[in-house]
XYZ file of C-alpha atoms in Angstrom:
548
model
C -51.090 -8.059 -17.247
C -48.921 -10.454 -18.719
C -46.385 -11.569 -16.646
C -42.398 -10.876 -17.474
C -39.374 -12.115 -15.685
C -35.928 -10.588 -16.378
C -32.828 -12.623 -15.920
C -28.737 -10.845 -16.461
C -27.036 -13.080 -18.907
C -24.360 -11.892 -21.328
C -25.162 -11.756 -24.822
C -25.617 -15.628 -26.554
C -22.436 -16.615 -26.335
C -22.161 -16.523 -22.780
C -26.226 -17.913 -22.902
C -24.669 -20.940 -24.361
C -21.997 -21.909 -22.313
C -23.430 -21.484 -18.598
C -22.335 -24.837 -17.950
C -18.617 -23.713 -17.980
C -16.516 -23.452 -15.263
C -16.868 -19.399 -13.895
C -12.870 -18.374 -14.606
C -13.837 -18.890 -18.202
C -17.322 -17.542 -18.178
C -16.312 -14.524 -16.856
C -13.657 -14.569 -19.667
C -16.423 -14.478 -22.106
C -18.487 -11.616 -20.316
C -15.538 -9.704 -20.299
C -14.682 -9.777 -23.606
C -18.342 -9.281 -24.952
C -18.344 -6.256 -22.526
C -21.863 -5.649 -21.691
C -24.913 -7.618 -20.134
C -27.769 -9.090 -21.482
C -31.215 -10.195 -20.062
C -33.974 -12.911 -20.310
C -36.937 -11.580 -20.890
C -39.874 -13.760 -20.083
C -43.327 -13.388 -21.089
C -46.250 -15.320 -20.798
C -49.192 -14.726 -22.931
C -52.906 -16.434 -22.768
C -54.578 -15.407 -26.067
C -58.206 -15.126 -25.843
C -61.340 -13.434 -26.573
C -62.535 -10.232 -24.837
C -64.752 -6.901 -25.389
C -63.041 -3.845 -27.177
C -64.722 -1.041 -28.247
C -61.651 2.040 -29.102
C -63.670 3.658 -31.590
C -67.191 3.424 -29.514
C -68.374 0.286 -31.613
C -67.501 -2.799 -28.877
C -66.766 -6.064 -30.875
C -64.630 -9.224 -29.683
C -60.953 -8.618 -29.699
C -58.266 -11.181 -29.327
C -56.616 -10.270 -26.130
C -53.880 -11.360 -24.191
C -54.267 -12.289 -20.965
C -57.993 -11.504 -20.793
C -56.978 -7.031 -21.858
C -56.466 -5.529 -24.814
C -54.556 -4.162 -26.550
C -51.667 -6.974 -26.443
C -48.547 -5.501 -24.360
C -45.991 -3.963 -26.120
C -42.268 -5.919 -25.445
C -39.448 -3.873 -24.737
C -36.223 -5.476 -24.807
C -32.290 -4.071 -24.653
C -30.414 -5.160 -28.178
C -28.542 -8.647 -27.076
C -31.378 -9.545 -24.988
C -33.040 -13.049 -25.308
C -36.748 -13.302 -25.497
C -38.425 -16.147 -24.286
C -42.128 -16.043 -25.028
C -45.095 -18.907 -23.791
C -47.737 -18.551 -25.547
C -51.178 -20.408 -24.480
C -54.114 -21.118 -27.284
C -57.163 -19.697 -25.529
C -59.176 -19.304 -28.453
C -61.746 -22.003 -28.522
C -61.971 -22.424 -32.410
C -58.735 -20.809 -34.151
C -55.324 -21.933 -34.454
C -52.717 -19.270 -34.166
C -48.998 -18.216 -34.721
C -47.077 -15.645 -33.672
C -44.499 -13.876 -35.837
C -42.146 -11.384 -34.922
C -42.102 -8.642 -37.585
C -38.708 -7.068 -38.817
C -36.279 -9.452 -36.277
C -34.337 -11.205 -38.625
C -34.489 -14.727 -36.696
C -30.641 -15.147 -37.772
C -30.022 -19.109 -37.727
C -33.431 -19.290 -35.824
C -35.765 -20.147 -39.224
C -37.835 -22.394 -36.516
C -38.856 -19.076 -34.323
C -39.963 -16.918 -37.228
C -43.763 -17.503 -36.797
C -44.873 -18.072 -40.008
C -48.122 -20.559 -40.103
C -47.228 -23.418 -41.856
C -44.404 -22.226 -43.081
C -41.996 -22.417 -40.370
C -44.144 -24.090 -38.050
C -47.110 -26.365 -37.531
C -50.074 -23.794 -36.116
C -50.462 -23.801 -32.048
C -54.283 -25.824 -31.824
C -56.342 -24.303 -29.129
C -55.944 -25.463 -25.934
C -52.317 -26.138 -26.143
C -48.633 -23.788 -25.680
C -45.777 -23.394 -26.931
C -42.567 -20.951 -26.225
C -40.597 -18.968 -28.549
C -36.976 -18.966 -27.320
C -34.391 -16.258 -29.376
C -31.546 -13.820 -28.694
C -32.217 -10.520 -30.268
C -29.225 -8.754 -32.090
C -30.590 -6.060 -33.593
C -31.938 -3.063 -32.816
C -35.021 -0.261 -33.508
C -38.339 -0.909 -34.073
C -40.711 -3.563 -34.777
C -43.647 -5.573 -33.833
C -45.380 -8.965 -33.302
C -48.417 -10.178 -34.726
C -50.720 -13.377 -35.502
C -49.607 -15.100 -38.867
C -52.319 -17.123 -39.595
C -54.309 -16.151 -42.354
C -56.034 -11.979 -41.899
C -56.182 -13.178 -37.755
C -54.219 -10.228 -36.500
C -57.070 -7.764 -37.623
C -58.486 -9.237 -35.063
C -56.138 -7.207 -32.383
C -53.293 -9.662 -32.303
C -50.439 -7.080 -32.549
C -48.485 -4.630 -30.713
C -45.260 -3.363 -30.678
C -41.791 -4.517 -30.251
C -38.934 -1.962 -29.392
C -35.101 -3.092 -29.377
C -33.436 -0.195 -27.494
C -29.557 0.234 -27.999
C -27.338 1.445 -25.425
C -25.195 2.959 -28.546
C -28.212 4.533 -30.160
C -26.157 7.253 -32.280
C -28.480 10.200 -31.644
C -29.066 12.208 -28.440
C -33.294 12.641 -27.529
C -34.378 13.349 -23.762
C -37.311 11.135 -23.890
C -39.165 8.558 -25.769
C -42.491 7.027 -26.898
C -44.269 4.601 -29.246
C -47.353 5.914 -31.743
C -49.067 3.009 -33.306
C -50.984 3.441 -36.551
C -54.011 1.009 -37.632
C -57.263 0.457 -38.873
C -59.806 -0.834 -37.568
C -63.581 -3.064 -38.632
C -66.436 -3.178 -37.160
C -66.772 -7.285 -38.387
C -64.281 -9.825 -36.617
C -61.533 -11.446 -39.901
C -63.297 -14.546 -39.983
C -66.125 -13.074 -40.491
C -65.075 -10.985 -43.025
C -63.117 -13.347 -45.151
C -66.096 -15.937 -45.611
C -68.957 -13.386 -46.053
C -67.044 -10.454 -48.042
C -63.197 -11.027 -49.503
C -64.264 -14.574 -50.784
C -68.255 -13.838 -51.134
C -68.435 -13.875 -55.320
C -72.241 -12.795 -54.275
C -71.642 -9.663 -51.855
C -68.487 -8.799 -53.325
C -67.954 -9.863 -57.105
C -64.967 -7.679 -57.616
C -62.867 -9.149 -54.979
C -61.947 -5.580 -52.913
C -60.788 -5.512 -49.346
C -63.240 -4.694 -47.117
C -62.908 -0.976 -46.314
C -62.301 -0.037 -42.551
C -64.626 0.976 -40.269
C -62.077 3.873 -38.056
C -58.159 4.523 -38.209
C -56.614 4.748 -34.902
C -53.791 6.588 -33.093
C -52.108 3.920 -30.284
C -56.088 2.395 -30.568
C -58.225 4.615 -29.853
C -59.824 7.844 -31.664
C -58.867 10.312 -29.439
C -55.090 9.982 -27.939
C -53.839 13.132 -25.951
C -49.625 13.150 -25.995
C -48.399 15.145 -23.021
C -44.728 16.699 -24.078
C -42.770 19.455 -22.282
C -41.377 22.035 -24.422
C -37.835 22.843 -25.610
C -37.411 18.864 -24.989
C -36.520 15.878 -27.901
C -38.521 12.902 -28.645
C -37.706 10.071 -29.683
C -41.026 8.783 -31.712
C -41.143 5.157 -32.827
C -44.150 5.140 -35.956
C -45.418 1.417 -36.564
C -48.460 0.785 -39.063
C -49.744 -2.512 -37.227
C -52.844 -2.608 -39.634
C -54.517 -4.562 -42.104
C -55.370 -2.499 -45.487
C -54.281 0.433 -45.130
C -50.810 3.082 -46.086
C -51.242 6.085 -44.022
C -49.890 9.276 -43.882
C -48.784 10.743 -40.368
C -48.012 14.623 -40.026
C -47.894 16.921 -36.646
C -49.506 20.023 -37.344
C -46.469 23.144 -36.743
C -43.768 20.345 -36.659
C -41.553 19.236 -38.524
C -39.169 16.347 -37.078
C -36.337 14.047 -38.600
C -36.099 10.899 -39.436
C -32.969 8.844 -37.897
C -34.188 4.836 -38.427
C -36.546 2.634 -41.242
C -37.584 -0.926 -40.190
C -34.764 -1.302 -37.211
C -32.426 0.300 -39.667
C -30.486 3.583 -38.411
C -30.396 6.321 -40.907
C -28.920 9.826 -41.857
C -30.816 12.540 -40.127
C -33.572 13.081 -42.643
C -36.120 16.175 -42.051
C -39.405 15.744 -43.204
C -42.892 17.230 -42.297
C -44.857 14.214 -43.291
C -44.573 10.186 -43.913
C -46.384 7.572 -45.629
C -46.520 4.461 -43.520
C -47.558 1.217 -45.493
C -48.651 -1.572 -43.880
C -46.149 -2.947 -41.747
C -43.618 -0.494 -42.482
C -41.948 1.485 -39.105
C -40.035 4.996 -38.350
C -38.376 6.543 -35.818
C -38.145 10.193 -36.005
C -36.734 12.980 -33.669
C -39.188 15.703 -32.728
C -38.178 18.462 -31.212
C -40.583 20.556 -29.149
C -41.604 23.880 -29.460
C -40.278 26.476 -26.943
C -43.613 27.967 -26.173
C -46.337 25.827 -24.390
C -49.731 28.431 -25.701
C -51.358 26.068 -28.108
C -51.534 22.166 -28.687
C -51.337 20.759 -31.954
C -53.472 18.402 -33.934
C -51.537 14.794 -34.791
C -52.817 13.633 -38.088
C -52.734 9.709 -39.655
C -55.525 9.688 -42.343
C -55.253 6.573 -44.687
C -54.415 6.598 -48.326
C -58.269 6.684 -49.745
C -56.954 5.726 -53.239
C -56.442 1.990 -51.898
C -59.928 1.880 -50.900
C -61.810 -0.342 -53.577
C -64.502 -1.610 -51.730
C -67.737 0.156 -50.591
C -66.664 3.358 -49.485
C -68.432 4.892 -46.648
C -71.274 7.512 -46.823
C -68.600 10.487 -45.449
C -64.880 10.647 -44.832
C -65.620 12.051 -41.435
C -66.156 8.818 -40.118
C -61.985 8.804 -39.905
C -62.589 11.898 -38.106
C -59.971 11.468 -35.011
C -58.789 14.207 -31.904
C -55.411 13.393 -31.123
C -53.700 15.869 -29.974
C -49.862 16.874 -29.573
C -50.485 18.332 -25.777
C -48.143 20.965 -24.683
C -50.885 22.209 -22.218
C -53.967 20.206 -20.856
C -55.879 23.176 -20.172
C -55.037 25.208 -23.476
C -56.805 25.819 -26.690
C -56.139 23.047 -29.713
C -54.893 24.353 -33.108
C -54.637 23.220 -36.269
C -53.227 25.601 -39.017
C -51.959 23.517 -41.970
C -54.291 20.784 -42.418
C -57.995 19.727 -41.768
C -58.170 16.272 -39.845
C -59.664 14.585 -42.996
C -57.836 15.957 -46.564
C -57.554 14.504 -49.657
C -54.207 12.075 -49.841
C -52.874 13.916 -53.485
C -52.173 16.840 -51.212
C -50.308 14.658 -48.836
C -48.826 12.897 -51.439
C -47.377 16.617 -52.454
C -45.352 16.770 -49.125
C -44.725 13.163 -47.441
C -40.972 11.940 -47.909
C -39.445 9.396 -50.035
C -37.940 6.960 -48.030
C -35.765 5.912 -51.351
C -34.179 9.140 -50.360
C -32.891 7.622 -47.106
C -29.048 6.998 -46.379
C -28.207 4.251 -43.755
C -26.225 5.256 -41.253
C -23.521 2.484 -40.826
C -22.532 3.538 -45.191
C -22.956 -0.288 -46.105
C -22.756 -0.210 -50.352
C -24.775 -1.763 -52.584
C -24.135 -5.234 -53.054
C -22.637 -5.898 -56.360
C -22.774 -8.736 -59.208
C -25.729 -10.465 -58.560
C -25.518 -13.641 -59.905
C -29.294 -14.612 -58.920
C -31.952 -12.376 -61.206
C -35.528 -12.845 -59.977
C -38.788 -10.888 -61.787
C -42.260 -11.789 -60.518
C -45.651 -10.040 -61.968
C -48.993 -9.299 -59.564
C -52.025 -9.820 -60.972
C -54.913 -10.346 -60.397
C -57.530 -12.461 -61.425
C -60.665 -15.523 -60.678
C -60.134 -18.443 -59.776
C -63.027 -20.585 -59.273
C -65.090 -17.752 -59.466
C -63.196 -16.078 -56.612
C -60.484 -12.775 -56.869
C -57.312 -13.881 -56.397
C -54.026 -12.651 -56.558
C -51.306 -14.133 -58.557
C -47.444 -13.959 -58.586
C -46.266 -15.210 -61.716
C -49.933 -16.767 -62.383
C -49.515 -18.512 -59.140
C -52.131 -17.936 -55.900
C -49.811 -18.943 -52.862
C -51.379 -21.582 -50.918
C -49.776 -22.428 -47.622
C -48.770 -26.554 -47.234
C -50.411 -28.378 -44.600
C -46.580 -29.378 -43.136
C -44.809 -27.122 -43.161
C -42.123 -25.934 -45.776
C -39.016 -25.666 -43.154
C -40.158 -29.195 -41.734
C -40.321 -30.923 -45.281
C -36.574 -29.884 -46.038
C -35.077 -30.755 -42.449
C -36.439 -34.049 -42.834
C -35.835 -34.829 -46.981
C -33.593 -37.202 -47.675
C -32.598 -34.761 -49.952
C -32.617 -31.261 -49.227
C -32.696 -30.089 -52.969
C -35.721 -32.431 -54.116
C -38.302 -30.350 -55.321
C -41.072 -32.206 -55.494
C -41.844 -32.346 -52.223
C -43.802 -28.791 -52.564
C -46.090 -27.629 -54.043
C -46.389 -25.402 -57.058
C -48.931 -23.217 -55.374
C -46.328 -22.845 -52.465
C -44.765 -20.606 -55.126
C -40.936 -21.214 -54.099
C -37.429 -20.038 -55.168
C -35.019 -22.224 -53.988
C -31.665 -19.989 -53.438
C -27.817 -21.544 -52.744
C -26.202 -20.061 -49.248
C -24.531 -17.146 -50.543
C -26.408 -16.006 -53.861
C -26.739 -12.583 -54.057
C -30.609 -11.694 -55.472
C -31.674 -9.221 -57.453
C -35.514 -9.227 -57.151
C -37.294 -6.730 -59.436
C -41.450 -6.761 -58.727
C -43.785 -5.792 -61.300
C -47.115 -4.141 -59.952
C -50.001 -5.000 -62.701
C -52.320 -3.549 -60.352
C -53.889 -0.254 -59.403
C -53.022 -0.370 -55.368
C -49.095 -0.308 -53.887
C -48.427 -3.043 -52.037
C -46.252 -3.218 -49.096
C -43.944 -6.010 -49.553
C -42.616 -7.928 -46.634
C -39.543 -10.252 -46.435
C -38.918 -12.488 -43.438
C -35.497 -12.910 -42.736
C -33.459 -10.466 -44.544
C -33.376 -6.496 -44.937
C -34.194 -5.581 -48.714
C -31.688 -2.995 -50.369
C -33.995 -0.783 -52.086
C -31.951 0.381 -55.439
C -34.572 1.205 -57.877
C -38.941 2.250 -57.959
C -40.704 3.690 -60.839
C -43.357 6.870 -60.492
C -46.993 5.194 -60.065
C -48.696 4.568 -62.203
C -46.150 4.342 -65.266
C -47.335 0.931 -66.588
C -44.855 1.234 -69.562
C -41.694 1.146 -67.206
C -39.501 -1.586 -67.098
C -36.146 -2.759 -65.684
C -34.143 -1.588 -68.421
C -30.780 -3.733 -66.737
C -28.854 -0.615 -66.637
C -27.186 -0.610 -62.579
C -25.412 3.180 -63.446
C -28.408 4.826 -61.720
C -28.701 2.496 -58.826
C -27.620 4.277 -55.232
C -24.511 3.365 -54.362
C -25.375 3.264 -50.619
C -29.007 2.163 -50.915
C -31.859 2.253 -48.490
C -32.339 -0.805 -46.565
C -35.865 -2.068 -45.194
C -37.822 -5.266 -44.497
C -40.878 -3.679 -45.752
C -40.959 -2.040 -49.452
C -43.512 -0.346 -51.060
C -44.001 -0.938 -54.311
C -46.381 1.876 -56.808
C -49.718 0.917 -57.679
C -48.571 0.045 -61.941
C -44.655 0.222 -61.164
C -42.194 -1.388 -60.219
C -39.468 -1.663 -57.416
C -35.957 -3.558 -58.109
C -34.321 -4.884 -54.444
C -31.499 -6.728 -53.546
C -30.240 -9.080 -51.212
C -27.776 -11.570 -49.850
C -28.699 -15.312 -48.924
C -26.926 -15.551 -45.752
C -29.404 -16.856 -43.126
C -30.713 -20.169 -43.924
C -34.045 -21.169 -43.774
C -37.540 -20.976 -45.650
C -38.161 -17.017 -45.482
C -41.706 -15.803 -47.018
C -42.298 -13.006 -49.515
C -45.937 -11.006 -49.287
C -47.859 -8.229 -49.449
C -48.097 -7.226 -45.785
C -52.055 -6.034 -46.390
C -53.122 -9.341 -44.935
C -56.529 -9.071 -47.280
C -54.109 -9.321 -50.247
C -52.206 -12.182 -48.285
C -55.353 -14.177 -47.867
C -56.156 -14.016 -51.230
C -52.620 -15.415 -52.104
C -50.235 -12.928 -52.603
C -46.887 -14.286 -51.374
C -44.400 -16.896 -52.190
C -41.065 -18.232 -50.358
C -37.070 -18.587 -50.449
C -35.844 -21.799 -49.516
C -32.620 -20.486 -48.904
C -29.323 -22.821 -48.211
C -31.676 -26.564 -48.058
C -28.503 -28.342 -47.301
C -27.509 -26.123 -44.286
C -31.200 -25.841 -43.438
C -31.128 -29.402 -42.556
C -28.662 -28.541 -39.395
C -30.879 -26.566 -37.588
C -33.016 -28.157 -34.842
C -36.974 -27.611 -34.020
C -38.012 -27.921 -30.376
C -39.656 -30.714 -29.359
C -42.624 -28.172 -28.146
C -43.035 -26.806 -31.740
C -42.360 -30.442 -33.651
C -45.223 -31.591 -31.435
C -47.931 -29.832 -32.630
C -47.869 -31.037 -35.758
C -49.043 -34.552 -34.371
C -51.791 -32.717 -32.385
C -55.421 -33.185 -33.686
C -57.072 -30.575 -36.284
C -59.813 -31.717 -37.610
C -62.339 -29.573 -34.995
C -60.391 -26.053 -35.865
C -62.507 -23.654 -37.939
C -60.122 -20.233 -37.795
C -59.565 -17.842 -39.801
C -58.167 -20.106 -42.828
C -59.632 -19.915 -46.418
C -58.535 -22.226 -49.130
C -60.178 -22.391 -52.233
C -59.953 -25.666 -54.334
C-alpha cells in the first residue's frame, strides 16, 4: 500500500503563515472556521502483473499493486504527493484531472507543458491545497501512458455537500487492451503498414472498478451516493442499473439541480455523481450495465460483441437470483442513445449566469488528415506537438513574457490577457465525438448541435444560449457538430486544450492557452521540478511518438 500521513492544518491561509506567533494563528483558524489536513502520499510507479479481464499483461502499478489507490481528501485539504520513477525506460507525469490548480500552473501535470517529465530513477513531489470539491481523478500525462493502468480516482468530499445520502461509493468505468501503449502506438496508431487508416486500436474488455465481474453489496430502502468516472482511453460509455433509476446532483466536481435520469453517457474523462436510492425489497439483484459507444470503434472490430460481455451486479442479496428485465448486457448504443440524458440539460446548483460580452472569439476545426504518410489530427491544420522545455518554463523565464517566437507553431497556442472572457466554438469535421478537456478552468457549455448535422454553424445569435449554463471541464462535442463554450481567463498559467481519448491526443489533437504571460512570470517552480529538466534523457524510450 502506499503510504499516507495526515496532518490538521487550517485551510492555506493558515498553511502559509505557521511561522506566526499562535494569538494570531488562532485568529486566522477562527475566522476560516473549519480544519484542514495534509495529506501525504508516497507513490513508487512500477511495473507489475495484472490480469482483470483473465488476459495477465504488465500494468504500471504503484507501489508494486494495482490498481493505483484511489485519494480521498476533505475540500481545503492540501495534498502533498512523492512520486518515485520506477519504470526502467519511460518518463512519466502525473496530472490531476478536473482540480483546477488555481495559481498552481507548476502542479498541473502536464508533460512538457507545465513541467519537464520525471526520468526514471528519480522523484519529485506535488505540493497543492485543494479548494474544490466532487469528483475527479489522476492519471499519467505523457503521451497514451495511462492506458497502461496509471489512473484512479480522486474524491474531494465536502462537509456542506447540499444533498442528504446514507452511504457512498466510487464506480470506475474503462477499457481495457490486451497490448501495453507503447506497444500499441509504434506497431498500430502510427503503423501506415498495419493500420493505413489511422483508427484507434479497439479495446480488448470494458471494465466495472477493473475487473469483469464486480458484485455491489447495498441494503435496501438506503441512498447512495455514486461517484461515475470514465478513467479510459477510447472509449464514451453508457452506464444504466437495470430497475433503477437515480438522479444526478454533480458533473466534473460541479454540484447540480437534482436531475433524474435512467441512463448516462460517460465520455472519456468525463465524471457524475448520482443519488440512487434502493429498492425496498431485497428478492432479486440487478444487472449494472457500462457497454461502450460501438459507433467510435473504427479499427478492427472484434469477431463478437460478447467479448464486452461483463456480470456486475447491483447485490441486494448474495444468495439470491440475478435479474435483468430492461436490457441485455451487450445492446446496440442507438437504443441507449434513445434514453441516456443530456447533460446540456443540467442546471448548476450555486445559479452562476452565463458570462456575458465576450470580447475574445475563438473557432478551431478537427480534421483529420496524413502527414508524412501517418493519420494525424489537426486543429486549425495544425498537429500539436509538445516542446521539449516546457511552455510554462519558456514564459517564466522570457525576457518578455508576450514574445511569441519562442514557441512553436505546432505547439498550437492562444495567447489570452488576464481577464478576457472566451468564447470558444469547436467544429467537429469528423465522424467520432470527442471529449474535450480543459486544464485549468470549468467550460460553460451554452450551445451543441445534433450529430451529425455537418451543415450547422455558429450562426452568432446568443438569444438561445442558457442563461444559467452547464459547467464542466470535460465537453463532448458530436461526431460532425459543433459545441460553443465559454470561459473566463482568471488563473494564470499555460492550460492545455485536447481530446481526452489519449489515441486522438497522441496523434495531435490539442493545443494551449497561455493565459496572463506577464502575471505568469510571478509564479515560482520548485527547485525539485526545475531540476529535472537538467537531468539526462537521451537513454528514455517511453511512450513518446513524434513524427518529423
Amino acid at each position: 500500500m502506499d503510504s499516507v500521513h495526515y496532518t490538521c492544518f487550517t485551510s492555506l491561509s493558515a498553511v502559509r503563515v505557521v511561522t506566526m506567533k499562535w494569538p494570531i494563528l488562532l485568529n486566522v483558524m477562527l475566522a476560516i472556521g473549519s480544519w484542514a489536513a495534509v495529506v501525504e502520499h508516497t507513490f513508487h510507479l512500477n511495473w507489475t502483473e495484472a490480469s482483470p479481464d483473465g488476459h495477465s499483461r504488465p500494468v504500471i502499478g504503484v507501489n508494486g499493486t494495482w490498481p493505483p489507490p484511489t485519494i480521498h481528501l476533505t475540500k481545503g485539504d492540501r495534498l502533498v504527493l512523492h512520486v518515485y520513477n520506477d519504470l526502467p525506460s519511460q518518463e512519466t507525469s502525473i496530472h490531476f484531472h478536473g482540480l483546477l490548480q488555481k495559481d498552481t500552473n507548476y502542479m498541473d501535470g502536464a508533460g512538457k507543458v507545465t513541467q519537464c517529465p520525471l526520468p526514471p530513477g528519480h522523484k519529485m513531489t506535488y505540493d497543492f491545497v485543494v479548494n474544490q470539491a466532487g469528483t475527479f481523478w489522476y492519471h499519467s500525462h505523457m503521451t497514451a501512458q495511462y492506458p497502461d493502468g496509471l489512473r484512479a480516482p480522486i474524491i474531494v468530499h465536502d462537509p456542506e455537500f447540499p444533498y442528504h445520502y446514507d452511504q457512498e461509493m466510487v464506480l470506475t468505468l474503462s477499457d481495457w487492451y490486451h497490448d501495453t501503449s507503447d506497444y500499441l502506438l509504434r506497431s498500430y496508431l502510427f503503423s501506415p503498414q498495419r493500420n493505413p487508416k489511422g483508427a484507434s486500436p479497439v479495446p480488448n474488455s470494458i471494465l466495472l472498478n477493473d475487473t469483469l465481474s464486480s458484485n455491489i453489496t447495498v441494503i435496501p430502502d438506503t441512498t447512495y451516493l455514486i461517484h461515475l468516472i470514465n478513467i479510459g482511453a477510447g472509449s464514451a460509455q453508457y452506464f444504466y442499473i437495470d430497475g433503477h433509476k437515480f438522479d444526478i446532483v454533480e458533473v466534473d466536481g460541479v454540484y447540480t439541480d437534482r436531475a433524474s435520469a435512467q441512463c448516462l453517457y460517460l465520455h472519456v474523462g468525463q465524471r457524475y455523481s448520482i443519488l440512487l436510492h434502493t429498492r425496498t425489497s431485497s428478492e432479486s439483484n440487478f444487472a449494472i450495465v457500462n457497454v461502450p459507444d460501438f459507433r467510435a470503434f473504427k479499427g478492427p472490430r472484434p469477431q463478437s460483441l460478447e467479448q464486452y460481455q461483463q456480470a456486475n451486479w447491483l447485490q441486494y442479496d448474495p444468495q439470491g437470483q440475478a435479474k435483468l428485465n430492461a436490457v441485455s448486457m451487450v445492446q446496440a448504443a442507438s437504443e441507449y442513445d434513445a434514453i441516456y440524458f443530456d447533460d446540456f440539460n443540467l442546471v448548476p446548483f450555486d445559479k452562476r449566469p452565463l458570462l456575458s460580452s465576450p470580447n475574445v472569439h475563438i473557432e478551431i476545426t478537427v480534421t483529420l488528415g496524413f502527414q508524412h504518410g501517418v493519420r494525424r489530427v489537426f486543429i486549425n491544420n495544425v498537429t500539436y506537438e509538445p516542446p521539449e522545455y516546457p511552455t510554462l518554463y519558456k514564459v517564466i523565464e522570457a525576457a518578455d513574457p508576450w514574445d511569441l517566437s519562442m514557441h512553436s507553431n505546432n505547439s498550437s497556442y492562444v495567447v489570452l490577457n488576464y481577464g478576457d472572457v472566451v468564447q470558444l466554438v469547436v467544429y467537429n469535421d469528423d465522424g467520432t465525438s470527442h471529449p474535450f478537456h480543459l486544464h485549468g478552468h470549468e467550460l460553460q457549455l451554452v450551445s451543441r448541435s445534433p450529430e451529425f448535422d455537418r451543415l450547422a454553424r455558429l450562426d452568432g445569435n446568443s438569444a438561445q444560449f442558457p442563461q444559467i449554463p452547464m459547467r464542466r471541464d470535460t465537453v463532448r462535442v458530436h461526431p460532425y457538430g459543433h459545441m460553443v463554450a465559454r470561459f473566463r481567463a482568471d488563473n494564470p498559467g499555460v492550460w492545455l486544450f485536447h481530446c481526452h481519448m489519449d489515441w486522438h491526443f497522441a496523434q495531435g489533437l490539442a493545443m494551449t492557452f497561455i493565459e496572463a504571460p506577464d502575471r505568469i512570470q510571478q509564479l515560482q517552480i520548485p527547485p525539485d521540478h526545475s531540476r529535472l529538466c537538467s537531468l539526462p534523457r537521451s537513454s528514455i524510450s517511453g511512450a513518446v511518438i513524434s513524427i518529423t
